[in-house]
Structure formats: structure tokens, C-alpha cells
CSV table of C-alpha atoms in Angstrom, one decimal:
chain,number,residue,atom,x,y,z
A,232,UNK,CA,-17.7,-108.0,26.2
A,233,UNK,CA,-18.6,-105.9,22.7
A,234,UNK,CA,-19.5,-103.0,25.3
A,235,UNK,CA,-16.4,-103.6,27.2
A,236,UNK,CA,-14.5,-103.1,24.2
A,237,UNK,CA,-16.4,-100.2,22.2
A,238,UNK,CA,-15.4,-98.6,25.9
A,239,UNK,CA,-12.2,-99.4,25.5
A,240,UNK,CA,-11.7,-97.7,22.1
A,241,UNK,CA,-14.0,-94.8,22.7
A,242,UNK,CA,-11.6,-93.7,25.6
A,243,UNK,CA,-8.3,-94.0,23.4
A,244,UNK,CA,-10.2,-92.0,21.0
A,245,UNK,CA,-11.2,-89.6,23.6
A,246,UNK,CA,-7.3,-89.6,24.7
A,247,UNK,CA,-6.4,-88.6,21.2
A,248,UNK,CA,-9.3,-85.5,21.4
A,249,UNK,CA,-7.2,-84.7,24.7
A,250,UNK,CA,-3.8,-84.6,23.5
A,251,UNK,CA,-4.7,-82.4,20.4
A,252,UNK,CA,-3.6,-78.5,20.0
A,253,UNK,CA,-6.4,-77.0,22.0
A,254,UNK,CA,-6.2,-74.4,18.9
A,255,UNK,CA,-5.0,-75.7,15.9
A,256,UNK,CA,-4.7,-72.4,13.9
A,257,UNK,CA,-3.2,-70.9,16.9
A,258,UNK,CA,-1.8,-67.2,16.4
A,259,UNK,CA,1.3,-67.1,18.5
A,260,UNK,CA,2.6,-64.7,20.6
A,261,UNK,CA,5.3,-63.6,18.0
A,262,UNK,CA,3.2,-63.6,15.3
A,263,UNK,CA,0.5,-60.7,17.0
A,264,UNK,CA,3.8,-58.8,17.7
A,265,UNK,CA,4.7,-58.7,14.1
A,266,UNK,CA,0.9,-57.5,13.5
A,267,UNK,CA,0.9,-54.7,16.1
A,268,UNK,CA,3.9,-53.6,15.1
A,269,UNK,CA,3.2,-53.3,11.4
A,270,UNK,CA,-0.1,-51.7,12.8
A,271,UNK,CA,2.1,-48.8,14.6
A,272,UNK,CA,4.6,-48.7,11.6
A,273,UNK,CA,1.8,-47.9,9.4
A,274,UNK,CA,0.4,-45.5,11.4
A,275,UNK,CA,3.5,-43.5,12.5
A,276,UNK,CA,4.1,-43.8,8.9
A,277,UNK,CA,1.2,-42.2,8.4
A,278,UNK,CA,0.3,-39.6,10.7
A,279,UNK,CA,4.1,-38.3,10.5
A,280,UNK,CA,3.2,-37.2,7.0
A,281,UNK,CA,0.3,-35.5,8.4
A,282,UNK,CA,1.2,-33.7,11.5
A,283,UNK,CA,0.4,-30.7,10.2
A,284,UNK,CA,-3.3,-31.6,10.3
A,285,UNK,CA,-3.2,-32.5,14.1
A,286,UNK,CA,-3.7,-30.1,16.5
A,287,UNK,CA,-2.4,-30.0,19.9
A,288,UNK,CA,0.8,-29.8,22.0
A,289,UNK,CA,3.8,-31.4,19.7
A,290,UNK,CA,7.1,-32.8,20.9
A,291,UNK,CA,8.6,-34.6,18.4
A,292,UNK,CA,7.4,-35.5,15.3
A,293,UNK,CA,7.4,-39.7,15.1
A,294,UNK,CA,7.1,-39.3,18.4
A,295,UNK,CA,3.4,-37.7,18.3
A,296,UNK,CA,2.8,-39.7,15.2
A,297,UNK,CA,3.3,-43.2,17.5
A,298,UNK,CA,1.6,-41.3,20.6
A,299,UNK,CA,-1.0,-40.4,18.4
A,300,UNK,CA,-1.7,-44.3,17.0
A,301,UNK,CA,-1.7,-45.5,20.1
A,302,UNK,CA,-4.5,-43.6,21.7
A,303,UNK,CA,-6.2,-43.9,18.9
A,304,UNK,CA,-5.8,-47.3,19.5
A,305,UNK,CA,-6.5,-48.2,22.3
A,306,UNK,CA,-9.8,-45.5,22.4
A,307,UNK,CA,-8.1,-43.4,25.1
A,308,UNK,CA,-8.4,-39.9,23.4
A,309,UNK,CA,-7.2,-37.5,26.0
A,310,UNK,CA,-8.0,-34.9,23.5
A,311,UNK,CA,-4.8,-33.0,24.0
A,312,UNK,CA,-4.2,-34.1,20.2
A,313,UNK,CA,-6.6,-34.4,17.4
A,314,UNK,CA,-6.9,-34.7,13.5
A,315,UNK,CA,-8.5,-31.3,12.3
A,316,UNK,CA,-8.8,-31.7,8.5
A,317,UNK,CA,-10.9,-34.4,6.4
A,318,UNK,CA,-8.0,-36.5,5.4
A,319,UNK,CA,-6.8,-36.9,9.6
A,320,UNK,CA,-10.4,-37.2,10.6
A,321,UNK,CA,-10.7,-40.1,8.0
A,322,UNK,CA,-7.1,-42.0,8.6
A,323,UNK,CA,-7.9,-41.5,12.3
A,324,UNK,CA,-11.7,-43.3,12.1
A,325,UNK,CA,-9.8,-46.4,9.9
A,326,UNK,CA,-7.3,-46.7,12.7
A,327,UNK,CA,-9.4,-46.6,15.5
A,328,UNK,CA,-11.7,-49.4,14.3
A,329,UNK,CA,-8.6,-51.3,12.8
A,330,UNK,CA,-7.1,-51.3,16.5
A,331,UNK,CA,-10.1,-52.0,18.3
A,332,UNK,CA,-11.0,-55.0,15.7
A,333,UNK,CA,-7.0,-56.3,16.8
A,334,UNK,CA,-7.9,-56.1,20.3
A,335,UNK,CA,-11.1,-57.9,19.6
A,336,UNK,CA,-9.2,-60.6,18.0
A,337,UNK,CA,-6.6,-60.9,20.8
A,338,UNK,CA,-9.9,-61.6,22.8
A,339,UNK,CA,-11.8,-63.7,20.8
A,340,UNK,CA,-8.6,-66.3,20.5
A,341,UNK,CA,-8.7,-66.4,24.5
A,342,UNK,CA,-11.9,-67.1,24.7
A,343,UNK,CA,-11.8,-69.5,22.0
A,344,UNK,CA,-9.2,-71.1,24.5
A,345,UNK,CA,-11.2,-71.3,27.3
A,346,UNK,CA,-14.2,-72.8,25.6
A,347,UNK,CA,-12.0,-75.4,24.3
A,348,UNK,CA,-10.5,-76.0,27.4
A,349,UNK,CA,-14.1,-76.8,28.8
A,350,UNK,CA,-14.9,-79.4,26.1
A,351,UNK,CA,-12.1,-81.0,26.7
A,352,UNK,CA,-12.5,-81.4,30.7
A,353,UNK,CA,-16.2,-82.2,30.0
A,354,UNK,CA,-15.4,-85.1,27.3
A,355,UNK,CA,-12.6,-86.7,29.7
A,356,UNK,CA,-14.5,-86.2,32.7
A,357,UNK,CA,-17.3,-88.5,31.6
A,358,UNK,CA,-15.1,-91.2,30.6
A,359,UNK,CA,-12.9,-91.0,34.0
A,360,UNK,CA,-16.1,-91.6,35.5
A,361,UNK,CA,-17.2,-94.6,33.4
A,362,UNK,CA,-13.5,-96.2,34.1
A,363,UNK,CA,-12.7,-95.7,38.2
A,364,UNK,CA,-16.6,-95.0,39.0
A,365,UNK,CA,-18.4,-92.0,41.0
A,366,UNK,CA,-15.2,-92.0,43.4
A,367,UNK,CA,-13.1,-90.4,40.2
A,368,UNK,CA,-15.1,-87.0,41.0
A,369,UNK,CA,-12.2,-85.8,43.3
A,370,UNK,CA,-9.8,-86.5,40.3
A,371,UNK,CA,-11.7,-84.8,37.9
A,372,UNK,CA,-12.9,-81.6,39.9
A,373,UNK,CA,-8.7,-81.5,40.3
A,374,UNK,CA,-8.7,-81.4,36.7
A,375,UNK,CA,-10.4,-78.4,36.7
A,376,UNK,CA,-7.3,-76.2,37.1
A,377,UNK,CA,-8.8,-73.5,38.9
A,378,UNK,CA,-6.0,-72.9,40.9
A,379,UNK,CA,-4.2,-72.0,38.2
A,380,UNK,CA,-7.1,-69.7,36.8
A,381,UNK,CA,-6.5,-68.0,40.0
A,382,UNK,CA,-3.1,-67.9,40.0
A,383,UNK,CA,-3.6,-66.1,36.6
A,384,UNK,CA,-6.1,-63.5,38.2
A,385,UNK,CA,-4.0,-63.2,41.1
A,386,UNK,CA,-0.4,-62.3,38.7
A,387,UNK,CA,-2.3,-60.2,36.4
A,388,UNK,CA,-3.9,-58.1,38.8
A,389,UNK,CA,-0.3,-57.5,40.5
A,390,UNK,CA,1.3,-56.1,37.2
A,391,UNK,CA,-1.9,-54.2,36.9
A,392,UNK,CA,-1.2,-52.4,40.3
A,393,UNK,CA,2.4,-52.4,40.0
A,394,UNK,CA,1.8,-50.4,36.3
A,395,UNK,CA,-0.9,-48.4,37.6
A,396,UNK,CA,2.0,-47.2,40.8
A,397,UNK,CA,4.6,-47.2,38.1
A,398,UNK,CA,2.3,-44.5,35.7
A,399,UNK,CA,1.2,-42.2,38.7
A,400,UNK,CA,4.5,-42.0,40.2
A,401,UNK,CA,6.3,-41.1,36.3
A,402,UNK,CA,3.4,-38.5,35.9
A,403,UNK,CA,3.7,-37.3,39.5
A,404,UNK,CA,7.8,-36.9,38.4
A,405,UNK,CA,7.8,-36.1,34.8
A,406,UNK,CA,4.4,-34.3,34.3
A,407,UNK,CA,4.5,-32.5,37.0
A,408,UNK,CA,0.7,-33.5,38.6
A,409,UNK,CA,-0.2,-34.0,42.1
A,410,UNK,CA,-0.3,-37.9,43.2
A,411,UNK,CA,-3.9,-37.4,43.4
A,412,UNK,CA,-3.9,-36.2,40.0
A,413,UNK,CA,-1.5,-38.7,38.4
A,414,UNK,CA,-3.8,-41.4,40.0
A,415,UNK,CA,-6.6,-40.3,38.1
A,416,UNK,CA,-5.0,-39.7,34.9
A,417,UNK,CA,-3.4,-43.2,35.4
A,418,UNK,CA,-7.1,-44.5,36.2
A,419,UNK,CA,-8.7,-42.5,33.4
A,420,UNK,CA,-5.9,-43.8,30.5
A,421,UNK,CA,-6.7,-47.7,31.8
A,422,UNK,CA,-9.8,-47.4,31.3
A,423,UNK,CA,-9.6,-45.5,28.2
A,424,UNK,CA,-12.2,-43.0,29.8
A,425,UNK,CA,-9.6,-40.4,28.2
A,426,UNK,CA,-11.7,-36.9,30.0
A,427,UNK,CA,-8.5,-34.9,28.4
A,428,UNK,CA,-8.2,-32.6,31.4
A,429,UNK,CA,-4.9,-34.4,32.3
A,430,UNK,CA,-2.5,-36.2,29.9
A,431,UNK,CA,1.3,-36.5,28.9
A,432,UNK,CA,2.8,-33.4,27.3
A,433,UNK,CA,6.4,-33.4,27.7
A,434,UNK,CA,8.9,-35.6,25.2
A,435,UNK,CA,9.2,-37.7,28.0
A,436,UNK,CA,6.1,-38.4,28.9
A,437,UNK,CA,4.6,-39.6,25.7
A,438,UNK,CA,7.8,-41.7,24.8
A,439,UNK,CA,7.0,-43.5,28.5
A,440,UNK,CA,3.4,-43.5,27.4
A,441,UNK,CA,3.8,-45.0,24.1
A,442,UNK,CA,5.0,-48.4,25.9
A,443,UNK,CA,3.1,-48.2,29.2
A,444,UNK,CA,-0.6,-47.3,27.5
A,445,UNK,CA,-0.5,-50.5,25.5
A,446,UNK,CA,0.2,-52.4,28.2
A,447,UNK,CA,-1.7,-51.3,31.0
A,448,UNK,CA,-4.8,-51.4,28.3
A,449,UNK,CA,-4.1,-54.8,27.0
A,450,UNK,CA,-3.4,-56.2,31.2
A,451,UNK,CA,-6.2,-54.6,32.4
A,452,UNK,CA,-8.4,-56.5,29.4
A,453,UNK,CA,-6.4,-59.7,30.1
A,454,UNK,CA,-7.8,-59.1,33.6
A,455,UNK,CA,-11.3,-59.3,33.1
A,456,UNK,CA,-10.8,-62.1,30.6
A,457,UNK,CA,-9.4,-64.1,33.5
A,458,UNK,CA,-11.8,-62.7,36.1
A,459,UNK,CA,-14.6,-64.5,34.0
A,460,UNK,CA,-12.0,-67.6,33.4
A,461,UNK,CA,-12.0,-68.0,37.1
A,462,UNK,CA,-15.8,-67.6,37.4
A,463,UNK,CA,-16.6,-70.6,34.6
A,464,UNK,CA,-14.1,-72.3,36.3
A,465,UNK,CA,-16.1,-72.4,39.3
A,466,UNK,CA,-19.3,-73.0,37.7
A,467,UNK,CA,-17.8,-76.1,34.9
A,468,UNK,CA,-16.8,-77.3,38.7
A,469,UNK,CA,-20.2,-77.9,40.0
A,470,UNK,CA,-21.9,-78.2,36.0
A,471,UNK,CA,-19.2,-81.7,36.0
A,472,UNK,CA,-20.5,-83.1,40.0
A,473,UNK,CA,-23.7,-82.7,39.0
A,474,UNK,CA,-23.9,-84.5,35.5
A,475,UNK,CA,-21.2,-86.9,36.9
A,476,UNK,CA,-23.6,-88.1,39.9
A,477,UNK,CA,-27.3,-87.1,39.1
A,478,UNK,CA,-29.1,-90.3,39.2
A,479,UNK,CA,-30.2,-91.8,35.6
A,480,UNK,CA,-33.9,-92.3,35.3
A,481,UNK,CA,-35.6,-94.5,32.9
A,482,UNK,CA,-36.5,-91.2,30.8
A,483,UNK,CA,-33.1,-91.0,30.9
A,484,UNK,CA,-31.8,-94.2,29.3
A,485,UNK,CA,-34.9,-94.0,26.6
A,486,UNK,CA,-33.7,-91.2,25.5
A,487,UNK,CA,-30.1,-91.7,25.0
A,488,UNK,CA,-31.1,-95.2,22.8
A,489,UNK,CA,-30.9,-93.5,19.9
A,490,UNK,CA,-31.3,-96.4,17.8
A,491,UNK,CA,-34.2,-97.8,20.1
A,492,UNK,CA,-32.4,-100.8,21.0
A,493,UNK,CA,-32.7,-101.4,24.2
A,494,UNK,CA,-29.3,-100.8,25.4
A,495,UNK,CA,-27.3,-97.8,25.9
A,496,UNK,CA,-23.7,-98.0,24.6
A,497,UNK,CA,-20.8,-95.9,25.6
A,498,UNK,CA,-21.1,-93.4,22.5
A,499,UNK,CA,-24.7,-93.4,22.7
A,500,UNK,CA,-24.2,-92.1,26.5
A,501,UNK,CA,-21.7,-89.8,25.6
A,502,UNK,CA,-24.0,-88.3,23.2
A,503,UNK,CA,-26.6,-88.1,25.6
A,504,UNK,CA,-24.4,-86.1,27.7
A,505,UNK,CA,-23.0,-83.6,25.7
A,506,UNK,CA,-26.8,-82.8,24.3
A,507,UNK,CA,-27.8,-82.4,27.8
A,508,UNK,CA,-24.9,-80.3,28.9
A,509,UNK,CA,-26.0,-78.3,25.7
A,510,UNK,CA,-22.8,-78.8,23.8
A,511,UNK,CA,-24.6,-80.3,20.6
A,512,UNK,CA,-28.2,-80.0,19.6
A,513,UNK,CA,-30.4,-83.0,17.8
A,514,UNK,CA,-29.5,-80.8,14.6
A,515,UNK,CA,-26.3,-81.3,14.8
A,516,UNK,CA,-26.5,-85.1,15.4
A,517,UNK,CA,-29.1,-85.5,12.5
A,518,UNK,CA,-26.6,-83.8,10.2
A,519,UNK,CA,-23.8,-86.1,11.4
A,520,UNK,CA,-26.2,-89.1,11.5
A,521,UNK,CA,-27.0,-88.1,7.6
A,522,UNK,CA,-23.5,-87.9,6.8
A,523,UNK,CA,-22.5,-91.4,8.0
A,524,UNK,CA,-25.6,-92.7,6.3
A,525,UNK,CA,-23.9,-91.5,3.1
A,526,UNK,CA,-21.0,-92.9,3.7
A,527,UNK,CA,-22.4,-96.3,4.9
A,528,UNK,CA,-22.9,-97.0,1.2
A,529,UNK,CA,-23.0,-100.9,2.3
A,530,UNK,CA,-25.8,-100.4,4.9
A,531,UNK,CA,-23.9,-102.5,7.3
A,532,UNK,CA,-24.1,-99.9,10.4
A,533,UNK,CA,-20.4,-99.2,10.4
A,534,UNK,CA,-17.8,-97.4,8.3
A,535,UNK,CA,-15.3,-99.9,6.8
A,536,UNK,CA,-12.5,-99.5,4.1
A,537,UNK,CA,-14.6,-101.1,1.8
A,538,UNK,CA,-17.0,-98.1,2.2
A,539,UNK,CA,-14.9,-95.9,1.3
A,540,UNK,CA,-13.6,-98.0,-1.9
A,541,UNK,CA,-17.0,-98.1,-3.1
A,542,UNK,CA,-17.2,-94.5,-2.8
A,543,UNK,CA,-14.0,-93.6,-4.6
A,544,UNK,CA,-14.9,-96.3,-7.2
A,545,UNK,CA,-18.2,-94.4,-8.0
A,546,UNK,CA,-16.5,-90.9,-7.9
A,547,UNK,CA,-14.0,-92.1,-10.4
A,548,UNK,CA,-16.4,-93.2,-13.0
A,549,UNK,CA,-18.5,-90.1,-12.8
């Protein structure tokens, strides 16, 4: 009956760990507009100033300024522009790592997401298995979502093609290339390969490029991210069947009794799990265990109010 219920509260507890923000200090989607826009303000602000210090075919000149941050940006460097003095050179090296230390942030939050998203599954996936039993596998390999990791894939990769059709017919129009030609300069720019021999010249061109270069760079990133989404996906899939119905060995159960007493509880299994599934290491639980010995300041095994009483009773007369 006490394991019954420790079960019991361990999975509401786990319910709470579900239902929480998977990122707490979330950035949203509004908030990294603001940021890449005050980037580009700043730097048309900037390079405006200097355009005499640029070299290359001008148009307009905010226009080159913003065409100019952006391919700096985003590392695609056609070379049909270029900073020529010390002061360009130097504005043009703090932009470049600037933007590609934004990008790197946009990244790191979705992967932060997609970890977080595993922990989660893994957590509840154990506990749907203690509750309904090995035949709750189907239900949690559903939980999985990787249809919707696909679906992901599948909708990115169609903007991708649709903005890669979009750039090579504009440059085929506007810019005057060959399809063939457009295709690689549309090719070349998503991949910020940026050879130089063929870019956008007219007004037009880089006012259509200004928009469609941060996109196309930032989908064809997203793309990858979910192409590796998709693949975990797959793998968490079989990583869960396996940990949910490998046969426990005696080795097994010795090991998760972390407080050698012959039983294993619910928490103590959990533990076991997520050290085996290498999502904590024994330093990690000694540091946790050592933190809940300080706090047991009665010794009674458990954290109580009074424990905490005692604590704030002894912190207020030191």
C-alpha cells in the first residue's frame, strides 16, 4: 500500500513536470523580430554613413547599406560589394560575428526545445508503463509525435522549394541571368557559398533580396534542424521500446536500491532509468543526495515543514 501510494504521488508529480513551459525563459517569436530588426537598423544605420568606403555596384544608398548587412549576415558575400578602408573592414568583422552569434542563438533555443521535449516523453513514458503495463508501449511510441516532426520536414522543405523557384525565376526576370544561371545563384546564396560571379545588381533586385536572403537562409537552417528532429525522433522511438520492455535482471534491481533496502521503490526506479538512459550521472545524484541530507536537518529520511523551520530558525540567529 506505501508503494501503491508513493506511485501515486510520483505520477501527479510527474504530470506537473509535463504540463510545465517546455522553456521557461522562452524568447518569442516577436521578441527575436524586435532583435533582428534593431540588428538591421543599426547596421543600415551604420554602413549608410560609410558608403563611401564600400566598393562595388551602388543603387541606392539605405538600400546597399540593408543589402550590405544582410549578406554580411547571413555569410553570403557575393563579393559584388565590400568594405575597402580599416573602419568598414572592422564594423563589417563585428557584424558578421554578431549575426552569425543571432543565428546561433535562434538554433540553440530549438534545440534546447527538442531536448526538452525528449525528457519529457522519456519521464512520462516510464510511468505510463508502470500504470497500464507493457501493453501502454503503443500509447507511448504515439506520443512520440513523429508525424508531426515530419509534417514539419515535409512544410519546411516546400517553402524551401517554393523560395528557391520564386529567387530563380525574379533573377531570371529582373537580373537578367539564364534559368540555369539564376538556379545557381539561387543555390549558391542558400547556402551562403556566396562565389560572387553572379549576384543582384539592379535597385530591384537587392530590395527583393533584402527580404528573400533572410529567409531562404533562416528556412533552409530550420530545415536541417528538423531533418535531425525527425531522425531523434526515430531513434527516442526505439531508445523508449527498448528501456520500456528489456527484461530486469537481478543486477538490475541491486543496482537501482540505492539505499540497499531490499526493495526498489517507484523513485528509486525512475532514477535508475534516467542514469541508464544517460540523462543523469551518479554525480549528479550524489550532489542532490548531499543537498537533501542538508536539508534533512531532523535525520528522519524525509523533508517536512519542520525541516525547514529548523533551518530558518538557525539562519535567523546567525
Amino acid at each position: 500500500m506505501a508503494d501503491h501510494g508513493m506511485t501515486d504521488t510520483l505520477l501527479k508529480k510527474v504530470k506537473i513536470y509535463e504540463d510545465r513551459p517546455l522553456t521557461p525563459n522562452h524568447i518569442s517569436l516577436k521578441q527575436m523580430s524586435l532583435i533582428l530588426v534593431a540588428y538591421l537598423t543599426v547596421g543600415t544605420v551604420c554602413f549608410s554613413l560609410i558608403q563611401d568606403q564600400i566598393s562595388g555596384m551602388k543603387t541606392n544608398k539605405i538600400l546597399d547599406a540593408v543589402y550590405f548587412c544582410v549578406i554580411t549576415m547571413t555569410a553570403a558575400g557575393y563579393g559584388d560589394v565590400g568594405p575597402e578602408t580599416r573602419l568598414a573592414k572592422s564594423l563589417a568583422c563585428v557584424f558578421v560575428f554578431t549575426g552569425l552569434a543571432l543565428g546561433g542563438f535562434v538554433l540553440s533555443k530549438v534545440a534546447d526545445y527538442i531536448v526538452e521535449k525528449q525528457e519529457i516523453l522519456f519521464v512520462k513514458a516510464i510511468h505510463m508503463h508502470e500504470t497500464n503495463g507493457p501493453n501502454s508501449s503503443n500509447d507511448i511510441l504515439k506520443e512520440a509525435e513523429t508525424n508531426k516532426a515530419k509534417y514539419k520536414f515535409l512544410t519546411n522543405l516546400t517553402l524551401i522549394l517554393f523560395l528557391m523557384t520564386l529567387g530563380t525565376l525574379f533573377l531570371s526576370l529582373v537580373e537578367k541571368l539564364s534559368y540555369f544561371e539564376a538556379f545557381y545563384c539561387v543555390c549558391a546564396t542558400i547556402t551562403t557559398l556566396g562565389y560572387g560571379d553572379k549576384s543582384f545588381s539592379t535597385r530591384a533586385g537587392r530590395l527583393f533580396a533584402v527580404f528573400w536572403i533572410l529567409v531562404t537562409t533562416v528556412s533552409l537552417a530550420q530545415l536541417f534542424v528538423y531533418l535531425v528532429e525527425l531522425w531523434t525522433e526515430n531513434r527516442r522511438r526505439a531508445l523508449v521500446h527498448w528501456v520500456l520492455n528489456r527484461k530486469l535482471t537481478v543486477q538490475d534491481l541491486e543496482k537501482a536500491d540505492l539505499d540497499d533496502d531490499k526493495v526498489v521503490s517507484a523513485a528509486e526506479y525512475v532514477l535508475y532509468k534516467l542514469r541508464e538512459m544517460g540523462k543523469v550521472s551518479n554525480e549528479d545524484i550524489a550532489v542532490v543526495v548531499e543537498g537533501f541530507k542538508n536539508l534533512d536537518v531532523d535525520h528522519s529520511g524525509t523533508l517536512t515543514v519542520n525541516d525547514l523551520k529548523i533551518i530558518e530558525s538557525f539562519e535567523s540567529q546567525c
